[in-house]
Short mmCIF file of C-alpha atoms in Angstrom, two decimals:
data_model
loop_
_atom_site.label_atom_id
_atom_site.label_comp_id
_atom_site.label_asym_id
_atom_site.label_seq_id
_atom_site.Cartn_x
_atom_site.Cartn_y
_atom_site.Cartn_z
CA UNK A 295 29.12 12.61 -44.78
CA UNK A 296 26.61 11.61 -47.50
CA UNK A 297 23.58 12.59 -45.06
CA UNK A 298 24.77 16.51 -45.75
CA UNK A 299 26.63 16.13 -49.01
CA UNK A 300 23.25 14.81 -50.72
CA UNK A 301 21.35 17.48 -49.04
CA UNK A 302 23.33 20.20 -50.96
CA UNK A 303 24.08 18.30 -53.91
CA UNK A 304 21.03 15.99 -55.37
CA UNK A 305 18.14 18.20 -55.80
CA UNK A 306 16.11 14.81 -55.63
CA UNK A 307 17.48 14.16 -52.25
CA UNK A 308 15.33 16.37 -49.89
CA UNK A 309 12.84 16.48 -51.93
CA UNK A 310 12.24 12.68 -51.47
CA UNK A 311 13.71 12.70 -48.14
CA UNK A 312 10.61 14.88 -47.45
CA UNK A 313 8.15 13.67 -49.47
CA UNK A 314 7.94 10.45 -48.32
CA UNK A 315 8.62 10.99 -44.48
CA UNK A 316 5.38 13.29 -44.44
CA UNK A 317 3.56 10.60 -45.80
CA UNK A 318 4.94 7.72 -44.01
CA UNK A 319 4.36 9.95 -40.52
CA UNK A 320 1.22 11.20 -41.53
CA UNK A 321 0.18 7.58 -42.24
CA UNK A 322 1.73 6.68 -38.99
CA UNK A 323 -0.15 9.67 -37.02
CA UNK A 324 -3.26 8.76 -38.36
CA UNK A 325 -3.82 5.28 -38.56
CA UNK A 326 -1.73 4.10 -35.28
CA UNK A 327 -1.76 7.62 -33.13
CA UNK A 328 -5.18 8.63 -33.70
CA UNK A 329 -6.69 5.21 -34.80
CA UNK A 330 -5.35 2.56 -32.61
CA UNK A 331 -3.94 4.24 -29.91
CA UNK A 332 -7.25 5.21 -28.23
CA UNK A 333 -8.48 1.97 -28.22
CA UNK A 334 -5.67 0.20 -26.67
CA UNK A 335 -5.67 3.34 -24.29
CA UNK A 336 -9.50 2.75 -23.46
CA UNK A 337 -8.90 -1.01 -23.31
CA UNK A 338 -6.60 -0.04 -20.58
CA UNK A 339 -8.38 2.83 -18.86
CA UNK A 340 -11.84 0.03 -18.90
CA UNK A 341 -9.61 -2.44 -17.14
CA UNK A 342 -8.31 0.13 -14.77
CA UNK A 343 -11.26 0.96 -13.78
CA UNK A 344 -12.54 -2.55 -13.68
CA UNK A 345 -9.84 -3.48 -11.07
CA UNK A 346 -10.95 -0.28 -9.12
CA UNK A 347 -14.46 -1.12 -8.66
CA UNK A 348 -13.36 -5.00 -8.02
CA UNK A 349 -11.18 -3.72 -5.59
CA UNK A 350 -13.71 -1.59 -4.04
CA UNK A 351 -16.35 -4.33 -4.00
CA UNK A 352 -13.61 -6.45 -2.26
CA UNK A 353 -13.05 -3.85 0.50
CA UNK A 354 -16.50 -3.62 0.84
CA UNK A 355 -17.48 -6.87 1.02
CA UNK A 356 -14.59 -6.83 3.85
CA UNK A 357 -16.03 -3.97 5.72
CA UNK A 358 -19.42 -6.36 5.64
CA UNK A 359 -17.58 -9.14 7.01
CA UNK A 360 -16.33 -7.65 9.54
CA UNK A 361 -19.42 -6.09 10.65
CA UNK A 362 -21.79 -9.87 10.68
CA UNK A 363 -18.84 -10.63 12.22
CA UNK A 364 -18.44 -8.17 15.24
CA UNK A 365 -22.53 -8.82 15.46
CA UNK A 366 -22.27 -12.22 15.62
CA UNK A 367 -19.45 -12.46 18.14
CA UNK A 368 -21.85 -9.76 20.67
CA UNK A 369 -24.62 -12.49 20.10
CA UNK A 370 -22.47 -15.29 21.30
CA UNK A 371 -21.18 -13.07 24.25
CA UNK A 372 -25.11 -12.53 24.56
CA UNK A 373 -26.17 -15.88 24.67
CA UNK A 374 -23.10 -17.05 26.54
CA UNK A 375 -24.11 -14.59 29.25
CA UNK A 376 -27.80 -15.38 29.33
CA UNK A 377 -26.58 -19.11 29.87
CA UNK A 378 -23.91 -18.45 32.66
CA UNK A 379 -27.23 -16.67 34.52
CA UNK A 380 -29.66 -19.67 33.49
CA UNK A 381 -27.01 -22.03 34.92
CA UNK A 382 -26.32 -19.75 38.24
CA UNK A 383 -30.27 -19.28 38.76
CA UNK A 384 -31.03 -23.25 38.41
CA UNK A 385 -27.55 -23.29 41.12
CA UNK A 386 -29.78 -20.82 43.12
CA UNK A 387 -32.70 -22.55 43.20
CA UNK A 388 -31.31 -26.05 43.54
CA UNK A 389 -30.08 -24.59 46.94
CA UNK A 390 -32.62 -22.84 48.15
CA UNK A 391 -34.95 -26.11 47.56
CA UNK A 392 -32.29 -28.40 48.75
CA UNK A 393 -31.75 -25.64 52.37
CA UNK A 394 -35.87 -26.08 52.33
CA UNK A 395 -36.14 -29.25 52.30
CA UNK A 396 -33.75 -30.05 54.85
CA UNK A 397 -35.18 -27.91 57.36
CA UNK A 398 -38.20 -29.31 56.78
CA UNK A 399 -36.59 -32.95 57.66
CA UNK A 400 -34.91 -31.84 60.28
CA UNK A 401 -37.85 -30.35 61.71
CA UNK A 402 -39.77 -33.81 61.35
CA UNK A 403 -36.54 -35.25 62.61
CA UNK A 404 -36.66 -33.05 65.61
CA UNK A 405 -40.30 -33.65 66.53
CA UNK A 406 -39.30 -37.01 66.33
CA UNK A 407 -36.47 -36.86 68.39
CA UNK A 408 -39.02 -34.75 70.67
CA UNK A 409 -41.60 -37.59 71.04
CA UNK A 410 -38.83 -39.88 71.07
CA UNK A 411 -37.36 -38.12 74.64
CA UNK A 412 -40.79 -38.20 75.97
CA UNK A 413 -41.46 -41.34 75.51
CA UNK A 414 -38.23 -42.13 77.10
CA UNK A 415 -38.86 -39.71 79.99
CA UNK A 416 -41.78 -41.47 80.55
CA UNK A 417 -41.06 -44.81 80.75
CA UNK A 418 -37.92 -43.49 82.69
CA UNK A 419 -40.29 -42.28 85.10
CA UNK A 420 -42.97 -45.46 85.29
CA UNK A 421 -40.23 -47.69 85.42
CA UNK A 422 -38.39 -45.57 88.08
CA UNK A 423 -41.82 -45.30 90.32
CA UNK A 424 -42.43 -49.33 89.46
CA UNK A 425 -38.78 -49.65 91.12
CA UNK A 426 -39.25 -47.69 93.97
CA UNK A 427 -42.61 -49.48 94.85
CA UNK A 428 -41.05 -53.04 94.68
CA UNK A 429 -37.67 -51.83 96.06
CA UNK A 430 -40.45 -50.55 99.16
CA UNK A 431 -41.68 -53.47 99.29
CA UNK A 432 -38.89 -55.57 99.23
CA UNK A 433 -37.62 -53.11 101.83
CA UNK A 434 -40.41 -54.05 104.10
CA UNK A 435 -39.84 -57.41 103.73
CA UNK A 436 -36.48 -58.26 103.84
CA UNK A 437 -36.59 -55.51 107.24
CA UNK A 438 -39.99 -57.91 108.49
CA UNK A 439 -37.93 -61.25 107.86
CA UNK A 440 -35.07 -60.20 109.57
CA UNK A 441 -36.10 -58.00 112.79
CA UNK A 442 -40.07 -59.30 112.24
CA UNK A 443 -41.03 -55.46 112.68
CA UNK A 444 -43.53 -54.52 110.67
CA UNK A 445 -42.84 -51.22 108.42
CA UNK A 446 -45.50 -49.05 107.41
CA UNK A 447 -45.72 -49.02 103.56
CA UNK A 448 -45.79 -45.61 103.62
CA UNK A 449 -42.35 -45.10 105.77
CA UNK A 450 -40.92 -47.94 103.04
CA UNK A 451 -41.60 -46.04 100.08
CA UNK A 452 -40.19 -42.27 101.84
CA UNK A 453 -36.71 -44.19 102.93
CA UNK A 454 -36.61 -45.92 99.64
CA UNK A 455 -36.85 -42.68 98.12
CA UNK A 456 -34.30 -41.00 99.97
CA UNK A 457 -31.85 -44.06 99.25
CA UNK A 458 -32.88 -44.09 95.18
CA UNK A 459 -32.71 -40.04 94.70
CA UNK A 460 -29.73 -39.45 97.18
CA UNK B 82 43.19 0.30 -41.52
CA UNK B 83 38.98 0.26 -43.48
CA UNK B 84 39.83 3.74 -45.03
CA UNK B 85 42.91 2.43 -46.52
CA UNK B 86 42.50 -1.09 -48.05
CA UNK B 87 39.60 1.23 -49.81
CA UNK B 88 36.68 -1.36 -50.35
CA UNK B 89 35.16 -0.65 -46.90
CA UNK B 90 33.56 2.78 -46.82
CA UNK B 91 31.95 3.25 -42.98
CA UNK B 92 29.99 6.19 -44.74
CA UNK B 93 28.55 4.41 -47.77
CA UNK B 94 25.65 3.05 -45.62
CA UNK B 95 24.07 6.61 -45.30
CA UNK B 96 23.70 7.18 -48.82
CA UNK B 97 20.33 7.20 -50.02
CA UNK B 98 20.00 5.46 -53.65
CA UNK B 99 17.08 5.63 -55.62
CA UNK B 100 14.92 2.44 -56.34
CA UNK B 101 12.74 4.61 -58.84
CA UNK B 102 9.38 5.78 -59.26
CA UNK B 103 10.40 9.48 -59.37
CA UNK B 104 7.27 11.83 -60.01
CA UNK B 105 7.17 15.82 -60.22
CA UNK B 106 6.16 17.44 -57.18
CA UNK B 107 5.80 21.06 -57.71
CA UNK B 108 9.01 21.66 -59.56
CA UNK B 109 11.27 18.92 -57.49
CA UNK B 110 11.88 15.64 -58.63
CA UNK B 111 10.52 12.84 -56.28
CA UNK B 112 11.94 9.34 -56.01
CA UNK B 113 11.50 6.25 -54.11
CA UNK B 114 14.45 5.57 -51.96
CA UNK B 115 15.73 3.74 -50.01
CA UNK B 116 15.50 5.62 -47.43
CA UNK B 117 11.71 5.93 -47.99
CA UNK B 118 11.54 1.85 -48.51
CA UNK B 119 12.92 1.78 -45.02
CA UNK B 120 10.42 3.98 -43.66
CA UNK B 121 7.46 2.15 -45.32
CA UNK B 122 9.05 -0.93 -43.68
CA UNK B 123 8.80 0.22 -39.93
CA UNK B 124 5.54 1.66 -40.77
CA UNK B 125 4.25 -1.42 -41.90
CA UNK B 126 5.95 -3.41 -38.90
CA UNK B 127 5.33 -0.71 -36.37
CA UNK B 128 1.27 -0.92 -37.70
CA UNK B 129 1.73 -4.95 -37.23
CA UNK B 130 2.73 -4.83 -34.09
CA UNK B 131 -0.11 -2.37 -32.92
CA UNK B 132 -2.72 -4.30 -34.67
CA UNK B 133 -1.56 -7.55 -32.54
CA UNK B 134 -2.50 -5.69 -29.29
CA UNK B 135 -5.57 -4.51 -30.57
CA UNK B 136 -7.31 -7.63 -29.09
CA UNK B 137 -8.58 -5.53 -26.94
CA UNK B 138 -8.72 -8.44 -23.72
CA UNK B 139 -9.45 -7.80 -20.25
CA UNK B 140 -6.86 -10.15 -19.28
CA UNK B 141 -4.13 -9.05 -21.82
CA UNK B 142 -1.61 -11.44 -23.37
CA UNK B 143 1.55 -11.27 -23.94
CA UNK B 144 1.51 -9.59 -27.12
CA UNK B 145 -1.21 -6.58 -25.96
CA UNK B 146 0.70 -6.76 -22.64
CA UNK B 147 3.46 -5.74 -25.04
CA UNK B 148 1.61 -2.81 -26.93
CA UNK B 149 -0.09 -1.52 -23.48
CA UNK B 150 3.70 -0.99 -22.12
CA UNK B 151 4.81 1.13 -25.07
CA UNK B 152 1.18 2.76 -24.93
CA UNK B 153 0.89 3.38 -21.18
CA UNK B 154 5.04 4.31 -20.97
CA UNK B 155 4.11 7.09 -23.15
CA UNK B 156 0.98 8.52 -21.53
CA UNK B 157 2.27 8.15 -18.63
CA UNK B 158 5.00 10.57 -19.78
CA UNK B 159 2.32 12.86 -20.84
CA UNK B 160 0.52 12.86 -18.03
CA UNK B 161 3.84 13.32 -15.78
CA UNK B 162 4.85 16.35 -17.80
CA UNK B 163 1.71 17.87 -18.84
CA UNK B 164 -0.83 16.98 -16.70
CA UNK B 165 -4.40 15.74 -17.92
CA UNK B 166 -4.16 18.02 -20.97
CA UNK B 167 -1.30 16.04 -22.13
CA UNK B 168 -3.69 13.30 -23.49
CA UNK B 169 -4.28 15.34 -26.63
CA UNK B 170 -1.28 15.40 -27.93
CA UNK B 171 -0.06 11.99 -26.70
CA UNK B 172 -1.17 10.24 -30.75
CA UNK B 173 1.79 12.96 -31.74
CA UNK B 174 4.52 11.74 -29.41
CA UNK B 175 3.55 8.35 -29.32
CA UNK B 176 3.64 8.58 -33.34
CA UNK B 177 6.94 10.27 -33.43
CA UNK B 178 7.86 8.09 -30.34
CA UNK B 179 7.31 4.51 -31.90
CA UNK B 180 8.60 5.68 -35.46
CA UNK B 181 11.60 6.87 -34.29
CA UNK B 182 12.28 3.51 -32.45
CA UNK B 183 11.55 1.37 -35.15
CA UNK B 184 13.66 3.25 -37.66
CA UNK B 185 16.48 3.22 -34.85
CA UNK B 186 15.93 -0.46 -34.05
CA UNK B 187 15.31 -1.89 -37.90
CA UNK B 188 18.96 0.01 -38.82
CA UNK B 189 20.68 -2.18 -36.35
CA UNK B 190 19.05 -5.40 -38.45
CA UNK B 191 22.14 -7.10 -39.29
CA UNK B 192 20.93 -7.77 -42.93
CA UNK B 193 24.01 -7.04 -44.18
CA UNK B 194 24.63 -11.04 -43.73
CA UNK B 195 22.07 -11.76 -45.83
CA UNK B 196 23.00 -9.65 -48.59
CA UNK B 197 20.34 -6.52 -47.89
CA UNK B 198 21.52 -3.52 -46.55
CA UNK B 199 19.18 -2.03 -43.57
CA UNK B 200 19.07 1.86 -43.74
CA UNK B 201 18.90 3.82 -41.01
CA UNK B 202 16.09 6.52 -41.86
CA UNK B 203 16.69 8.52 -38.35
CA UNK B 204 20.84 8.80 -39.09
CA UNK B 205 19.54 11.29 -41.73
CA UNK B 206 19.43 15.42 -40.23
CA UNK B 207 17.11 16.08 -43.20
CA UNK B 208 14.77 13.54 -41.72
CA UNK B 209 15.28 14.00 -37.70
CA UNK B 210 15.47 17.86 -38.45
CA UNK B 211 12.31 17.96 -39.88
CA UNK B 212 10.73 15.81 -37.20
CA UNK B 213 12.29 18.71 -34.94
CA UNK B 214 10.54 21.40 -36.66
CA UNK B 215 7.30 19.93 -36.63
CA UNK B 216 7.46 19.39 -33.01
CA UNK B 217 9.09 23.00 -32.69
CA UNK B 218 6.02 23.87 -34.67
CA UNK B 219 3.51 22.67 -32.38
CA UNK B 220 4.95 24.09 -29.51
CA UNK B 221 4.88 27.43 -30.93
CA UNK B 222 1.24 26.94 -32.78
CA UNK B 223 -0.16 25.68 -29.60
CA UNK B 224 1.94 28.32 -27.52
CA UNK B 225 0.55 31.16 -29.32
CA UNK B 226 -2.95 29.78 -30.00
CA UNK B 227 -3.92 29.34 -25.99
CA UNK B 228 -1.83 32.15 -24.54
CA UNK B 229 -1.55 34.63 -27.36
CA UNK B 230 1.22 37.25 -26.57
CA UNK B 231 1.56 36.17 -22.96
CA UNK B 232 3.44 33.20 -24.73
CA UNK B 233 7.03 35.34 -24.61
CA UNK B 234 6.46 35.24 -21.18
CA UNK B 235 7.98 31.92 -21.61
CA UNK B 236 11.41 33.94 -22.15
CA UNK B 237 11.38 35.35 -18.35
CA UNK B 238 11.44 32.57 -15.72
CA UNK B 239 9.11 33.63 -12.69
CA UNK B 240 10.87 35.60 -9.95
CA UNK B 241 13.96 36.94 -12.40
CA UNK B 242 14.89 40.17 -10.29
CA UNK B 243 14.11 43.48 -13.02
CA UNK B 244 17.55 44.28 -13.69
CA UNK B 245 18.54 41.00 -14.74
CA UNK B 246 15.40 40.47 -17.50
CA UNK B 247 16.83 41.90 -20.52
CA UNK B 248 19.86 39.68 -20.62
CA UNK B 249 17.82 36.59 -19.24
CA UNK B 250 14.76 37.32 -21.55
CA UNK B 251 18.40 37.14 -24.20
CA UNK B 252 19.81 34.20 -23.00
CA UNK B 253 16.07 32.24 -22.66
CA UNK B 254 15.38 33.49 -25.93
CA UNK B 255 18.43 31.75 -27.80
CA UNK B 256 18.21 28.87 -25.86
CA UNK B 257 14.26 28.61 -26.88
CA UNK B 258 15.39 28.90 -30.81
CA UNK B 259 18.25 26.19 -30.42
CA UNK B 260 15.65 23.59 -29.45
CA UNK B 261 14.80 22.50 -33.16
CA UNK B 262 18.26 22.14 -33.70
CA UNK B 263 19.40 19.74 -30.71
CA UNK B 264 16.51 17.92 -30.79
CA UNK B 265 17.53 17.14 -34.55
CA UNK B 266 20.84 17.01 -34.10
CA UNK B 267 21.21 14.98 -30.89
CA UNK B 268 19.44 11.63 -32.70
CA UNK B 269 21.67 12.21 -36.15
CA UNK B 270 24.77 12.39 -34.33
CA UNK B 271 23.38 9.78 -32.08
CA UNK B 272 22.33 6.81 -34.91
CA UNK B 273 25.61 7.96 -37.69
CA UNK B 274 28.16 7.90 -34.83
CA UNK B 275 26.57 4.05 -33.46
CA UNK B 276 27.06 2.67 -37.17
CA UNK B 277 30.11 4.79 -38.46
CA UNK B 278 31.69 2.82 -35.39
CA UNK B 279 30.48 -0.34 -35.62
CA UNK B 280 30.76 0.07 -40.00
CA UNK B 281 34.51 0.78 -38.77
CA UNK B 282 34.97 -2.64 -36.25
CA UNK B 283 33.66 -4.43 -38.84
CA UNK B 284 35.75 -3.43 -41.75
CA UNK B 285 38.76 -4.29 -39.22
CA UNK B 286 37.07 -7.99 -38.76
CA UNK B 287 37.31 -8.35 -42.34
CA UNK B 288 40.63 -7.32 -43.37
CA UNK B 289 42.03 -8.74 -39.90
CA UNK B 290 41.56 -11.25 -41.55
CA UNK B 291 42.59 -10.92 -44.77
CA UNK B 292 46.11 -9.41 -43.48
CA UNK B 293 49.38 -11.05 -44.55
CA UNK B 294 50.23 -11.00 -41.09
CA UNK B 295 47.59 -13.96 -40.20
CA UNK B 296 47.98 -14.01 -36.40
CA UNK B 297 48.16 -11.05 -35.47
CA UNK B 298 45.55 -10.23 -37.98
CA UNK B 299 43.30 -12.57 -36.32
CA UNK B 300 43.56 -11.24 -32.75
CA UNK B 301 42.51 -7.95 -34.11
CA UNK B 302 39.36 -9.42 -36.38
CA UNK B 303 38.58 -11.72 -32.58
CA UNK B 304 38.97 -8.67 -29.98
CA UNK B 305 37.29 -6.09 -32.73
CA UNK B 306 34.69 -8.81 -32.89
CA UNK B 307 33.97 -8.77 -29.34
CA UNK B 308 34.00 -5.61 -29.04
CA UNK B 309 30.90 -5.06 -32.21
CA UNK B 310 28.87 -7.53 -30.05
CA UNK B 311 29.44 -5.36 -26.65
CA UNK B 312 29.04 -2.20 -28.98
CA UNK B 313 25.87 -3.49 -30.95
CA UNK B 314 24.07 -4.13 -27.39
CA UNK B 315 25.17 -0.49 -26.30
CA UNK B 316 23.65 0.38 -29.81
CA UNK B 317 20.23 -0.96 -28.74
CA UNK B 318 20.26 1.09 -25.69
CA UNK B 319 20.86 4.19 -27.39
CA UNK B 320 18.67 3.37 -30.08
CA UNK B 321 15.76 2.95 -27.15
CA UNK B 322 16.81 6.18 -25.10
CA UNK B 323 17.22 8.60 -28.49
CA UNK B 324 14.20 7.57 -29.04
CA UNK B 325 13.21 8.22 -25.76
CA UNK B 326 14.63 11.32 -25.73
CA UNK B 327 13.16 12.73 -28.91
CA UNK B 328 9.64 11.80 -27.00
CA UNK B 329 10.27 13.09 -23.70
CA UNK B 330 12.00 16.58 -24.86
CA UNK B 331 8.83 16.92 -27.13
CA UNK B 332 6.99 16.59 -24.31
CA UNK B 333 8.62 18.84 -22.37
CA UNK B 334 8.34 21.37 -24.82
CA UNK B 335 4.87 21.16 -25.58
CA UNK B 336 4.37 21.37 -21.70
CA UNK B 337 5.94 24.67 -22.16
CA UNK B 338 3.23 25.74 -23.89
CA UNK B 339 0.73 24.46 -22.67
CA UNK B 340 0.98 25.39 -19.01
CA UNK B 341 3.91 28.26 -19.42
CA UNK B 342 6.33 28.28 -16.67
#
C-alpha cells in the first residue's frame, strides 16, 4: 500500500503531502468558504426574504379583497333591500289610490243609481195616478154607456183604486 | 489473474511521483506532486464552478441554481445540527465539504483512456488524516475556548446514574479520541478500496482478453466489464456520501462543542 509505505519511507512524501494540502485548503477556505460563500448565501437569504414579503403582500392583498368584497356584497344586500321596500311601498300606494278611487266612483255611481230610482219612483207614481184617473174615467163611462147610470167621479176613482192596488 | 501476468499493479495508482520543484521547508524537502497537481486541479475547478454561481440573480439559472444546492445543502446541515451558531463555521465544512468531493469525483475521471492518470488526493490517510485533525482540532479549540473545563463534561452523557460515571466517563472518553482516526480512516479505506477494485476489473478486461483461451477470455473481459460500469456508478455514490460524511460528522462534532450534550 504505497499511501503508508511512502509515508514511512520518502522523507519528501509527507512533507509535500502536507505542504501543499495546507495551501491548497487554505486557498480553498479563504477564497471560496469565506469569499464566495457568503455572497451566494446572502443572494439566497435576499431572495428568501424577497419571496416572504411577496408572499405576505399577496396574503394581504387577499385579506383586502376579501374585505371590499364582503362590503360590497352588504351594499348590494342594502340596496337590494331598499328596492324590494321602494317596490312594495309604490304596491301600497297603487292600492290604496286605486281602493280610493273606486269608492269614490262607486259613491257617484250610487248617487246615481239613487236619483236614478227616484226618478223612476216618480214617474212610477205619475204614471200610476195618470192610469187610475183615465181607468176612472173610462170606468164611468163604459158603466154610463152600458146601464146609463151616472157614477160620481169620486166613487170611480175609490173602486178603481181598490181594483188597481188589490 | 492482474497480480500475476505482472504489468497491472491495482496499487501503482496511489503512488505519489514527483513532477519537481522541490524547495527546503524547515529541514524537509518539498516537492510538487502529483498528488499536489491534483489538488490544485479541483481547487481550480471547484473555484470555477463557484465563480459561475456568483451571478448573484434573483431568478437563479441553472448554473447558480447549481451552486445554491451545494451551498444551501450544507447550511442547512449546519443549521440542523448546530442551530443558528452553526453559520460560523459553515465556510469550514463547506470548504472541507466541496474539496473532498471534487478530489473524490476528479479520481474517478477516466483519464486513464487518454493517456493521463487522475490521482485520487483523498485515497491518501496522510491527506484525509490530516483533514481529521484539523477538524478534531476545532472541536477541541472551540470546545475549550466557550466552555472552558466544563468541556469534559462532554465525557458524561446527562442522566448517567453515579455509579456508572467512571467507566462511562472511560468508555466516552476513548470513543471521543478515536474520532480523528475514523473520520480519516473511513474516506481512505473508502476511495483505495473503490479503485483497488475497479484497478482489479480492469486489469481482468485487459488480459481477458489477451488470454490464449480467447472465448472464455472474452466472457470474463464482457461480464468484468459490466460489472466496472455498475461498480463505477456505485463509485460515484460513495464518492458523494464520503464526502458527505466527512461534512456531516464534522458537523456533528463541532455541535458537540458548541452546545455540549
Amino acid at each position: 500500500m504505497p499511501q503508508i509505505a511512502q509515508l514511512t519511507a520518502d522523507n519528501w512524501y509527507l512533507a509535500s503531502q502536507l505542504f501543499w494540502l495546507l495551501v491548497v485548503f487554505a486557498g480553498i477556505y479563504v477564497v471560496i468558504g469565506r469569499g464566495m460563500l457568503p455572497k451566494i448565501e446572502a443572494t439566497v437569504d435576499a431572495r428568501d426574504r424577497k419571496v416572504a414579503d411577496d408572499l405576505a403582500a399577496a396574503k394581504a392583498a387577499h385579506a383586502a379583497a376579501d374585505t371590499l368584497d364582503e362590503s360590497y356584497r352588504q351594499q348590494g344586500d342594502a340596496s337590494r333591500a331598499a328596492a324590494q321596500k321602494a317596490v312594495a311601498d309604490a304596491k301600497d300606494k297603487a292600492a290604496k289610490d286605486a281602493e280610493k278611487r273606486l269608492a269614490k266612483v262607486d259613491a257617484e255611481l250610487g248617487e246615481k243609481l239613487a236619483a236614478a230610482e227616484a226618478d223612476v219612483s216618480a214617474a212610477r207614481s205619475s204614471a200610476m195616478a195618470e192610469i187610475e184617473s183615465v181607468a176612472a174615467e173610462a170606468a164611468s163611462e163604459l158603466v154610463a154607456k152600458l146601464s146609463g147610470v151616472k157614477v160620481a167621479a169620486a166613487d170611480a176613482k175609490s173602486a178603481v183604486k181598490a181594483v188597481l192596488h188589490g | 489473474m492482474a497480480a500475476e501476468s505482472g504489468k497491472i499493479d491495482p496499487m501503482h495508482q496511489f503512488e505519489v511521483t514527483p513532477l519537481g520543484g522541490g524547495f527546503n521547508l524547515g529541514g524537509h524537502e518539498v516537492l510538487f506532486t502529483n498528488s499536489a497537481l491534483w489538488m490544485v486541479i479541483a481547487a481550480v475547478v471547484l473555484g470555477l464552478f463557484m465563480w459561475g454561481g456568483m451571478r448573484r440573480q434573483l431568478v437563479p439559472g441553472r448554473w447558480q441554481a447549481a451552486v445554491e444546492g451545494f451551498t444551501g445543502f450544507i447550511s442547512n446541515m449546519m443549521m440542523a445540527n448546530i442551530g443558528t451558531e452553526g453559520r460560523k463555521y459553515t465556510p469550514y465544512v463547506f470548504s472541507l465539504f466541496m474539496f473532498i468531493l471534487f478530489c473524490n469525483l476528479l479520481g474517478m475521471l477516466p483519464l486513464g483512456v487518454l493517456g493521463l492518470h487522475p490521482f485520487t488526493v483523498t485515497s491518501h490517510i496522510a491527506i484525509t488524516g490530516v483533514l481529521a485533525l484539523l477538524s478534531f482540532s476545532i472541536v477541541l479549540v472551540v470546545g475549550f475556548w466557550r466552555h472552558g473545563l466544563h468541556f469534559f463534561s462532554l465525557f458524561v452523557p446527562h442522566g448517567t446514574p453515579l455509579p456508572m460515571i467512571p467507566f462511562i466517563a472511560v468508555i466516552e472518553f476513548i470513543s471521543f479520541m478515536i474520532r480523528p482516526f475514523s473520520l480519516g480512516l473511513r474516506l481512505f479505506v473508502a476511495m483505495t478500496a473503490g479503485h483497488v477494485l475497479l484497478k482489479v476489473l480492469s486489469g481482468f478486461v485487459i488480459n481477458g482478453f489477451n488470454a490464449e483461451n480467447a472465448i472464455i477470455g472474452s466472457v470474463v473481459s464482457l461480464l468484468s466489464f459490466t460489472l466496472m460500469i455498475g461498480i463505477s456508478a456505485l463509485e460515484l455514490l460513495v464518492a458523494g456520501i464520503q464526502a458527505y460524511v466527512f461534512a456531516l460528522l464534522t458537523s456533528l462534532y463541532i455541535n458537540d462543542a458548541v452546545n455540549l450534550h
